[in-house]
Amino acid sequence: MSQFVVPTVEVEVEALVSDGRLISGSVFLPSGTPHHAGPELPFEWLNEPSGFVAFKPAAGGAPFLLNKDAVVCLTVPAALDSRPSDELAEAHEVTVEAGPHGWTGLLRVEGPPEKSRVLDLLNGEETFLRLV
């Protein structure tokens, strides 16, 4: 059966969930992707159509399935979420607010000049924004 196991990379994260809890732990990203060399990036992984992810709490306890719809913000180490195409993407400084929480950073928009506005990104297909 082990030939059917997808190799993964364990990544430490903090997740702010919709009920206001901040939970620390690990998620497991595929160790490869057809889109680029190396493991799948957290941003790519979050925007996949699967609705649940395995989450291993840092404080111990049993791993559980975390519903992506309940994730407000997932924080990962910056070194794990960089892409070569970032240098080519137009960067916009934005503030994102969700209830009492707020984050300020760079939102990178890739695409032709006529599709490089923040609004174009927000109206795209991806559910999660990548704020650096």
Short mmCIF file of C-alpha atoms in Angstrom, two decimals:
data_model
loop_
_atom_site.label_atom_id
_atom_site.label_comp_id
_atom_site.label_asym_id
_atom_site.label_seq_id
_atom_site.Cartn_x
_atom_site.Cartn_y
_atom_site.Cartn_z
CA MET A 1 0.00 0.00 0.00
CA SER A 2 2.88 2.43 0.64
CA GLN A 3 3.33 2.88 -3.13
CA PHE A 4 0.03 4.85 -3.09
CA VAL A 5 1.10 7.31 -0.39
CA VAL A 6 1.76 10.86 -1.62
CA PRO A 7 5.04 12.19 -0.14
CA THR A 8 4.47 15.34 1.90
CA VAL A 9 6.40 18.11 3.63
CA GLU A 10 5.30 19.12 7.13
CA VAL A 11 4.91 22.91 7.50
CA GLU A 12 4.34 24.76 10.78
CA VAL A 13 1.47 27.26 10.55
CA GLU A 14 -0.85 29.45 12.59
CA ALA A 15 -4.49 29.42 11.56
CA LEU A 16 -7.04 32.03 12.54
CA VAL A 17 -10.40 30.31 12.24
CA SER A 18 -13.85 31.80 11.86
CA ASP A 19 -14.79 31.34 15.53
CA GLY A 20 -11.86 33.61 16.52
CA ARG A 21 -9.46 30.92 17.74
CA LEU A 22 -5.79 31.07 16.73
CA ILE A 23 -4.47 27.53 16.45
CA SER A 24 -0.83 26.55 15.95
CA GLY A 25 0.25 23.32 14.37
CA SER A 26 1.31 21.68 11.16
CA VAL A 27 -0.18 20.99 7.76
CA PHE A 28 1.20 18.64 5.13
CA LEU A 29 1.98 19.91 1.64
CA PRO A 30 2.67 17.64 -1.34
CA SER A 31 6.43 17.37 -1.85
CA GLY A 32 6.10 18.01 -5.56
CA THR A 33 3.94 19.79 -8.10
CA PRO A 34 3.90 19.82 -11.91
CA HIS A 35 3.92 23.66 -11.90
CA HIS A 36 7.48 24.23 -10.60
CA ALA A 37 10.43 22.56 -8.87
CA GLY A 38 10.12 21.78 -5.18
CA PRO A 39 7.12 21.30 -2.93
CA GLU A 40 3.73 22.81 -3.54
CA LEU A 41 3.49 26.31 -2.04
CA PRO A 42 1.02 26.94 0.80
CA PHE A 43 -0.85 29.48 -1.34
CA GLU A 44 -1.30 26.96 -4.19
CA TRP A 45 -2.31 24.25 -1.77
CA LEU A 46 -4.96 26.39 -0.06
CA ASN A 47 -6.54 27.25 -3.39
CA GLU A 48 -7.00 23.63 -4.47
CA PRO A 49 -10.62 22.46 -4.61
CA SER A 50 -10.34 20.08 -1.63
CA GLY A 51 -12.48 21.29 1.27
CA PHE A 52 -10.58 19.82 4.22
CA VAL A 53 -6.94 19.58 5.28
CA ALA A 54 -5.17 17.46 7.87
CA PHE A 55 -4.03 19.59 10.82
CA LYS A 56 -1.69 18.42 13.60
CA PRO A 57 -1.96 20.68 16.68
CA ALA A 58 1.34 21.96 18.11
CA ALA A 59 0.06 21.55 21.68
CA GLY A 60 -0.38 17.83 21.21
CA GLY A 61 -3.64 16.05 20.93
CA ALA A 62 -5.05 14.16 18.02
CA PRO A 63 -4.72 15.48 14.48
CA PHE A 64 -8.01 16.61 12.94
CA LEU A 65 -9.50 17.72 9.66
CA LEU A 66 -9.71 21.49 9.27
CA ASN A 67 -12.39 22.87 6.97
CA LYS A 68 -10.79 25.40 4.59
CA ASP A 69 -14.03 27.41 4.66
CA ALA A 70 -13.38 28.08 8.37
CA VAL A 71 -9.86 29.47 7.77
CA VAL A 72 -9.73 33.28 7.91
CA CYS A 73 -5.94 33.54 7.76
CA LEU A 74 -3.14 30.98 7.52
CA THR A 75 0.31 32.29 8.46
CA VAL A 76 3.37 30.43 7.16
CA PRO A 77 7.10 31.23 7.25
CA ALA A 78 7.88 33.61 4.35
CA ALA A 79 10.68 31.37 3.07
CA LEU A 80 8.13 28.66 2.30
CA ASP A 81 5.91 30.80 0.13
CA SER A 82 8.17 32.54 -2.39
CA ARG A 83 7.96 32.08 -6.13
CA PRO A 84 10.37 33.06 -8.92
CA SER A 85 7.49 34.84 -10.70
CA ASP A 86 7.14 37.25 -7.74
CA GLU A 87 9.82 39.44 -9.29
CA LEU A 88 7.67 39.90 -12.40
CA ALA A 89 4.33 40.50 -10.65
CA GLU A 90 3.09 43.98 -9.91
CA ALA A 91 2.99 44.59 -6.14
CA HIS A 92 0.28 46.60 -4.40
CA GLU A 93 0.42 47.53 -0.72
CA VAL A 94 -2.95 46.70 0.79
CA THR A 95 -4.66 46.25 4.14
CA VAL A 96 -7.02 43.32 4.52
CA GLU A 97 -9.55 43.42 7.34
CA ALA A 98 -11.63 40.58 8.76
CA GLY A 99 -13.67 41.66 11.76
CA PRO A 100 -11.30 42.89 14.47
CA HIS A 101 -8.24 41.53 12.62
CA GLY A 102 -6.19 43.29 9.99
CA TRP A 103 -3.09 42.59 7.93
CA THR A 104 -1.00 44.95 5.81
CA GLY A 105 1.42 43.74 3.18
CA LEU A 106 2.14 43.31 -0.49
CA LEU A 107 -0.40 41.69 -2.76
CA ARG A 108 1.25 40.55 -5.98
CA VAL A 109 -0.86 40.51 -9.12
CA GLU A 110 0.37 38.51 -12.10
CA GLY A 111 -0.90 38.90 -15.62
CA PRO A 112 -0.99 41.29 -18.51
CA PRO A 113 -1.15 45.04 -17.71
CA GLU A 114 -4.88 45.20 -18.40
CA LYS A 115 -5.46 42.49 -15.76
CA SER A 116 -2.98 43.60 -13.06
CA ARG A 117 -5.32 45.51 -10.76
CA VAL A 118 -6.13 44.37 -7.24
CA LEU A 119 -9.79 44.20 -8.29
CA ASP A 120 -8.87 41.73 -11.05
CA LEU A 121 -7.23 39.46 -8.47
CA LEU A 122 -10.17 39.74 -6.07
CA ASN A 123 -12.61 38.83 -8.84
CA GLY A 124 -10.50 35.83 -9.88
CA GLU A 125 -11.09 32.18 -9.12
CA GLU A 126 -8.79 31.85 -6.10
CA THR A 127 -10.42 31.74 -2.68
CA PHE A 128 -7.36 32.73 -0.64
CA LEU A 129 -5.23 35.86 -1.08
CA ARG A 130 -1.46 35.69 -0.72
CA LEU A 131 -0.26 38.66 1.31
CA VAL A 132 3.51 39.00 1.77
#
